[in-house]
Every structure is written in C-alpha cells, then in structure tokens.
PDB file of C-alpha atoms in Angstrom:
ATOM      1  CA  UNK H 233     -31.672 169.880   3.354  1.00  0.00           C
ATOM      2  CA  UNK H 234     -28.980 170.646   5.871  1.00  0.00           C
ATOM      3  CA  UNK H 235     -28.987 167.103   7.833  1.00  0.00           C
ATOM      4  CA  UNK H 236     -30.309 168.973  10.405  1.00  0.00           C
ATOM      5  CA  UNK H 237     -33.713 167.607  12.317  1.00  0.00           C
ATOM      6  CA  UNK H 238     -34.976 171.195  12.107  1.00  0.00           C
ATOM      7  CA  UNK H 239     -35.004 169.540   8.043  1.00  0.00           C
ATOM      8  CA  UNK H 240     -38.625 168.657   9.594  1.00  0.00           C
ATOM      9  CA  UNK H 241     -41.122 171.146   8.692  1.00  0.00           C
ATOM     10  CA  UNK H 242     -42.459 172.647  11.910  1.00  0.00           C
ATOM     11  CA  UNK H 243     -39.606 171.866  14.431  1.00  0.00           C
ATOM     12  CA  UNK H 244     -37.371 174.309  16.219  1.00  0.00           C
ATOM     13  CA  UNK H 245     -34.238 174.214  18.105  1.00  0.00           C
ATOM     14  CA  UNK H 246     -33.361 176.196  21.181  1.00  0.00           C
ATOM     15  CA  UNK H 247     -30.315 175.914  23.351  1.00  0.00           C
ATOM     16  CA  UNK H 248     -29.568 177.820  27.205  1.00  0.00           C
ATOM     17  CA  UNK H 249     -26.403 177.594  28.997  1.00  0.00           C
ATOM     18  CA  UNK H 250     -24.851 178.538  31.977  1.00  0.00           C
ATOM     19  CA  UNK H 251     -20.993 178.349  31.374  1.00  0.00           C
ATOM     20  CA  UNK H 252     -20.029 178.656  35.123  1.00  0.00           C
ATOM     21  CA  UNK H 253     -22.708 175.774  35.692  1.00  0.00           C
ATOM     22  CA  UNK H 254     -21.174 173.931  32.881  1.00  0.00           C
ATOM     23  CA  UNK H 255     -24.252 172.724  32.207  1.00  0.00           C
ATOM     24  CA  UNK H 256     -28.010 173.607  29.963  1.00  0.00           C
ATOM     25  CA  UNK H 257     -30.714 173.033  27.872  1.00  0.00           C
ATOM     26  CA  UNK H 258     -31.945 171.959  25.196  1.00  0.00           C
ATOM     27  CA  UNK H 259     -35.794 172.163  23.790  1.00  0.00           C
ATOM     28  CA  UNK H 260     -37.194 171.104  20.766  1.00  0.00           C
ATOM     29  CA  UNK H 261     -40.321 172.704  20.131  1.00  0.00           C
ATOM     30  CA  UNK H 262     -42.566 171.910  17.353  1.00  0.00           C
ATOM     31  CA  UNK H 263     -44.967 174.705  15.738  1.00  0.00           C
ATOM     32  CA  UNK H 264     -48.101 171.875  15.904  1.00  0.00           C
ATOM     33  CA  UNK H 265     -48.714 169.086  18.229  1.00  0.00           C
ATOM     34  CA  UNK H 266     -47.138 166.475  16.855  1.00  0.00           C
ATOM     35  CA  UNK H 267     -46.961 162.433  17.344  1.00  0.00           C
ATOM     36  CA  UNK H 268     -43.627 160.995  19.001  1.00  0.00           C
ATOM     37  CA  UNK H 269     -42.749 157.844  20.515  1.00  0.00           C
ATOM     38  CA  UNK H 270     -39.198 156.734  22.349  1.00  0.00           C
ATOM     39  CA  UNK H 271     -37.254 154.138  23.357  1.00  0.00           C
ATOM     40  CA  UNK H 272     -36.006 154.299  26.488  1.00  0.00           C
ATOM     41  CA  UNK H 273     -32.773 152.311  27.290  1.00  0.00           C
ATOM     42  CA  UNK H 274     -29.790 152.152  30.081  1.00  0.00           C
ATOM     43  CA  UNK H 275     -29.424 151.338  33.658  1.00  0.00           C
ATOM     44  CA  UNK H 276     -30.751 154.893  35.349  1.00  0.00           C
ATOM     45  CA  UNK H 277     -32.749 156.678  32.694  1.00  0.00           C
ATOM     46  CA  UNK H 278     -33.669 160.135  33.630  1.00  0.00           C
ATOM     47  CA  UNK H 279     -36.964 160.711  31.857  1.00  0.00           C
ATOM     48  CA  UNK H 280     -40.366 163.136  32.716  1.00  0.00           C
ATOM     49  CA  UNK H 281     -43.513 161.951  30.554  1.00  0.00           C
ATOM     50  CA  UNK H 282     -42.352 159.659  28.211  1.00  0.00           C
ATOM     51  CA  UNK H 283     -44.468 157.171  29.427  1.00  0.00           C
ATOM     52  CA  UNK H 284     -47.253 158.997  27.491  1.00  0.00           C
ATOM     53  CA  UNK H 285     -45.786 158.123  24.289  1.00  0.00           C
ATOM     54  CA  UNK H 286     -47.252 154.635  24.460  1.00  0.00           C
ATOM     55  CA  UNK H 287     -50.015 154.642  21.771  1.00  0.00           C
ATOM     56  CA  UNK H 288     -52.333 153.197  24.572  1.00  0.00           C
ATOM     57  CA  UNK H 289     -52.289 156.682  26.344  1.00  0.00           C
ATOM     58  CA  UNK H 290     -54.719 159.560  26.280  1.00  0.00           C
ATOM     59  CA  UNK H 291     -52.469 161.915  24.681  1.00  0.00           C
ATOM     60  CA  UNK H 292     -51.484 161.490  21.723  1.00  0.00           C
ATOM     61  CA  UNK H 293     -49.634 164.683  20.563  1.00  0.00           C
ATOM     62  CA  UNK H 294     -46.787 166.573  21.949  1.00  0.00           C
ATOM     63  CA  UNK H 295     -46.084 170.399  22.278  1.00  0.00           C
ATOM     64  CA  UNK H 296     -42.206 169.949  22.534  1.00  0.00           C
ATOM     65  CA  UNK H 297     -39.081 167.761  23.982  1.00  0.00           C
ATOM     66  CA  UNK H 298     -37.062 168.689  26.476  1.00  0.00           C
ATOM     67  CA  UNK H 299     -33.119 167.458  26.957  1.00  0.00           C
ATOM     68  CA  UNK H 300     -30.884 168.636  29.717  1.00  0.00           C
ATOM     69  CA  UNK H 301     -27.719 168.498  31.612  1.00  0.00           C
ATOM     70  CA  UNK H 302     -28.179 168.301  35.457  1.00  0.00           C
ATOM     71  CA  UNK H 303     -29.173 164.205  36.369  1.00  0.00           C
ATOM     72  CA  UNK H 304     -32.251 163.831  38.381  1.00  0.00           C
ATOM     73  CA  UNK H 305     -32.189 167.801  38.679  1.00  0.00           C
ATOM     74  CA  UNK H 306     -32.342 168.816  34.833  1.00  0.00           C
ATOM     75  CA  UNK H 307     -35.943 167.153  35.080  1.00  0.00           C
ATOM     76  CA  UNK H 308     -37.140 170.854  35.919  1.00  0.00           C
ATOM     77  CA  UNK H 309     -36.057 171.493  32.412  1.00  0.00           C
ATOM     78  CA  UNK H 310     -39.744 170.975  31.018  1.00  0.00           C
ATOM     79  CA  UNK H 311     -41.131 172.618  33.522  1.00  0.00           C
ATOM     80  CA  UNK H 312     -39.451 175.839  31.565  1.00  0.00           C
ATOM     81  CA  UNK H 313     -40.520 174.492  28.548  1.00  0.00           C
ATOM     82  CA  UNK H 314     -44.309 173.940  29.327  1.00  0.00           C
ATOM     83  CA  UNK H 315     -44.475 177.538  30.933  1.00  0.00           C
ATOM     84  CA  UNK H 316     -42.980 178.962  28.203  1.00  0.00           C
ATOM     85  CA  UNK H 317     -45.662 176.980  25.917  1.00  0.00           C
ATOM     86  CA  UNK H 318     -48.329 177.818  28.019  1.00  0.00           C
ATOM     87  CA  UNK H 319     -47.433 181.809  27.773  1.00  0.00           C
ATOM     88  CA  UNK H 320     -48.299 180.688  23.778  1.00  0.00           C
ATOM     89  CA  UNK H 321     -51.812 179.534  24.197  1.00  0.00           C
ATOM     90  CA  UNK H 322     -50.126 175.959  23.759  1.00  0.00           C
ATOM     91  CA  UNK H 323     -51.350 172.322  25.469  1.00  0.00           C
ATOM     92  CA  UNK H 324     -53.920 170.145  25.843  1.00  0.00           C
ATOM     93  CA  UNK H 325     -56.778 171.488  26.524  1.00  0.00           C
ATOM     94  CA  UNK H 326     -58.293 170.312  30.317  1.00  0.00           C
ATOM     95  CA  UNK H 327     -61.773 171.802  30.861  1.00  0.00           C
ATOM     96  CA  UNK H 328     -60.427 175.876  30.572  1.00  0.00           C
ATOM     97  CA  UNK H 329     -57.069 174.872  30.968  1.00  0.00           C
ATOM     98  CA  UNK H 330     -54.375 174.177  28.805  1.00  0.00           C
ATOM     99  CA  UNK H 331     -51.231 171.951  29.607  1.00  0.00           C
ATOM    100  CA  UNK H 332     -48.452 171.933  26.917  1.00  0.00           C
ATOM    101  CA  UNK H 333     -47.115 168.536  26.993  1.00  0.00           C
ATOM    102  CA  UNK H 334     -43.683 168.138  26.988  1.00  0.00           C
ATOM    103  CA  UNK H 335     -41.407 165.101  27.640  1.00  0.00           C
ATOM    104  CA  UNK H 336     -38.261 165.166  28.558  1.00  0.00           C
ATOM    105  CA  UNK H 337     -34.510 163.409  28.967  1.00  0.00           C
ATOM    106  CA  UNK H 338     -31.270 164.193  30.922  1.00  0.00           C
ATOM    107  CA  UNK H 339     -27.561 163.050  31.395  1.00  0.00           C
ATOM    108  CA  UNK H 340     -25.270 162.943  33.799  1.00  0.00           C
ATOM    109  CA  UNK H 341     -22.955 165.731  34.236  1.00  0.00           C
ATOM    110  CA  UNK H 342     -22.731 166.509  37.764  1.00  0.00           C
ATOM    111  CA  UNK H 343     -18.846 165.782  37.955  1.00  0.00           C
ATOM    112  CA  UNK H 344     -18.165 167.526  35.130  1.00  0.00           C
ATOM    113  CA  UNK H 345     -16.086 170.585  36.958  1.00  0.00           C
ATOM    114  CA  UNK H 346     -19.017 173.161  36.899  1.00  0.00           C
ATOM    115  CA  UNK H 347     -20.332 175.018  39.739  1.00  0.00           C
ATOM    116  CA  UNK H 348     -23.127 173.301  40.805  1.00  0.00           C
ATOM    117  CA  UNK H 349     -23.520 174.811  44.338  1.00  0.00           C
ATOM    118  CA  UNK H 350     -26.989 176.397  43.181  1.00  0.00           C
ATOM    119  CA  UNK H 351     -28.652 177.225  45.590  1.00  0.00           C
ATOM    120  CA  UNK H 352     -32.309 176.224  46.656  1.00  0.00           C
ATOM    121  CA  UNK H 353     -33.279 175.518  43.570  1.00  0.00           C
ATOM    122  CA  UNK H 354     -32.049 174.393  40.222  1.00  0.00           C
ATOM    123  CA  UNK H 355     -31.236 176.383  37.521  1.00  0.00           C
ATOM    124  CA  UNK H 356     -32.667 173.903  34.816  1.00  0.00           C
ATOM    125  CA  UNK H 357     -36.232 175.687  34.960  1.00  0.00           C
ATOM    126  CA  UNK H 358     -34.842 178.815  33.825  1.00  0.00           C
ATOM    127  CA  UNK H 359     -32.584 176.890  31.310  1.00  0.00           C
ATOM    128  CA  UNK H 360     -35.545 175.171  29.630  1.00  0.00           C
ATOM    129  CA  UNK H 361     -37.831 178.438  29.416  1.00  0.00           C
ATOM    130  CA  UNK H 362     -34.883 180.369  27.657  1.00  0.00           C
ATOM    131  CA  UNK H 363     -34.476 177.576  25.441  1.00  0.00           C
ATOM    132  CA  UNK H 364     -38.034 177.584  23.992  1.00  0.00           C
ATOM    133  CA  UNK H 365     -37.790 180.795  23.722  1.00  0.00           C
ATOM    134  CA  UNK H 366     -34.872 181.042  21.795  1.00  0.00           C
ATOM    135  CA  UNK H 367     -35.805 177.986  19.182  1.00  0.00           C
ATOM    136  CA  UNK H 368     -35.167 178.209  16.248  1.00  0.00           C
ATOM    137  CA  UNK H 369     -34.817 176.530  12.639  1.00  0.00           C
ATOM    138  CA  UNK H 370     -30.962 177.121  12.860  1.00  0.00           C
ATOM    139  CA  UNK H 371     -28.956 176.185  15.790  1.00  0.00           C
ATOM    140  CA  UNK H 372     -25.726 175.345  16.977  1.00  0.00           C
ATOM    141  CA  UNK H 373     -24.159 172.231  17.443  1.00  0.00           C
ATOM    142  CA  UNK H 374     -21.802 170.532  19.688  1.00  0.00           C
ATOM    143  CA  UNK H 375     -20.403 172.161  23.032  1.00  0.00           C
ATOM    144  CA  UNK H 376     -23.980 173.923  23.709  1.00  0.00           C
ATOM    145  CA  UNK H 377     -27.563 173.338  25.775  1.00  0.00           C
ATOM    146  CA  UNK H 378     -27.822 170.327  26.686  1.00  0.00           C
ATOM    147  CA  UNK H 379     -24.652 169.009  25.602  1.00  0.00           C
ATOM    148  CA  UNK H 380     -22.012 171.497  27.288  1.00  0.00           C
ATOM    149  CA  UNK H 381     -21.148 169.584  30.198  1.00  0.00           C
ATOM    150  CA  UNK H 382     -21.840 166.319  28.052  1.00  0.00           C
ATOM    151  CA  UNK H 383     -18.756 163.969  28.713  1.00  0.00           C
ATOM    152  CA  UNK H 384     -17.861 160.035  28.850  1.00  0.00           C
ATOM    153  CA  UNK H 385     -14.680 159.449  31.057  1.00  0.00           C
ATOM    154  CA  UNK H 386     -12.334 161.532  29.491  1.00  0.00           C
ATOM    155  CA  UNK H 387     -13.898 162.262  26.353  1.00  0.00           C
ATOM    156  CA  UNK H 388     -15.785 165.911  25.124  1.00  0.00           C
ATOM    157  CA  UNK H 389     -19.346 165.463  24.310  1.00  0.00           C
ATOM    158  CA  UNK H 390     -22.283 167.462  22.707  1.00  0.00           C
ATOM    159  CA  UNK H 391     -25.148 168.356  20.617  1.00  0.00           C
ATOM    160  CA  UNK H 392     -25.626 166.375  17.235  1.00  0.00           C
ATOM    161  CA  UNK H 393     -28.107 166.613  14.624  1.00  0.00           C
ATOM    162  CA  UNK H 394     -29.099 164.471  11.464  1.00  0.00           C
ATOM    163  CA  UNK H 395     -31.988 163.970   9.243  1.00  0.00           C
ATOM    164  CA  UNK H 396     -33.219 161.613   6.611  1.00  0.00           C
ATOM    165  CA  UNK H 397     -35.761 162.089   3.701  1.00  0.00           C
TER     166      UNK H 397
END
C-alpha cells in the first residue's frame, strides 16, 4: 500500500498539461466498469454526468472520471477521455454502439496567469485524451493535470492522493 487511490485494484492515473496554459488534466480510468457515486457541493459546481451516479439511473457502471482545470471549458475534458475509451472497445453498449461513460469535475483557474487565449476551441479535449492514455498505476502528485493551475487566493494548489483498507 502506497496511500495512493491507484491502492485500488483496477484503477489508473493519468495526468496532461500544458505549462504555457497553466492548466490540464486529470483522468482516472478504471480497467472494469466500475460503481461510483458523488457528492456534489459549492455554489457553481462544474460537473458533466454525475447525475448518473444516482442509483435510480440506467447506468450503473462507469468507464472512468474525468477532473480538469479550465471552469465551464475543462468540461471537454471527458470528451478526451470517452474517445480515448472508445478507441479501447470500452462503454455501454447502445444497440452496435458503445459509449464509455465518463463523469467528470473542474475548477476554476482561469486567472491563474496562463495563456488562455486558445483559440476556437479548448485545449481540454486534447488534455483529457492524453491523460487516459498515459494512466497509469504510478503517478505524480501535486503541481500536475488537473491541479497545475490549482490555486485559492494566494495559495499553490494540486493533485492529492490517499487510500484506506
């Protein structure tokens, strides 16, 4: 045991960044469809399918989780995810197709000091598919993925991980 959540048999960890973005991504990917639930709290949650973790839903496994940087924009972050999934043979099967289920969170880092003139179109797709890909049972912790722009006022935030048997 390394009080890690990758302690779980089955789970891996995957981080992207983009350093001039100051901002990235962070999926947790799990090697079977698993169960999950959540508890959303705060005043302007930035969530994408966690209402199907209510037992009362249809779905009742998970591919993977998705947590970003990015506000309303890191959303796209599963999107990555769930095509990188889907490249796997992974989701829920609907008639011949299959759609890899994966819910995800954000924060708020937009005034963090990072570039975030991006364009068109976000970069938190591309963040989330590089972060499946690269999952893992050992990853790094604090200033990385998701966490890299993480701040509160004038305080450096980040990545944790624990576990408990």
């Amino acid at each position: 045991m390394r009080n890690l959540i990758t302690d779980v048999p089955g789970l891996k960890v995957g981080h992207a960044q983009d350093a001039r973005l100051a901002s990235g991504a962070t999926a947790l990917v799990f090697d079977e469809p698993a169960v999950a639930a959540v508890d959303v709290r705060g005043g302007a949650p930035g969530t994408r399918e966690t209402d199907l973790l209510d037992p009362g839903m249809l779905v009742d496994h998970i591919d993977a989780i998705a947590l970003s940087g990015g506000s309303a924009f890191g959303l796209d972050t599963a999107s990555g995810v769930q095509a990188w999934l889907r490249e796997q043979g992974r989701g829920f099967a609907v008639g011949p197709a299959r759609v890899p289920i994966v819910p995800g969170a954000i924060l708020f880092d937009l005034n963090n000091g990072g570039d975030k003139d991006w364009g068109r179109y976000p970069p938190y797709r591309e963040l989330g598919y590089a972060a499946a890909a690269a999952a893992h049972g050992d990853f790094a912790l604090g200033s990385v993925g998701a966490g890299l722009g993480a701040r509160t006022v004038n305080f450096k935030g980040g990545i944790g991980s624990a576990s408990a048997v």
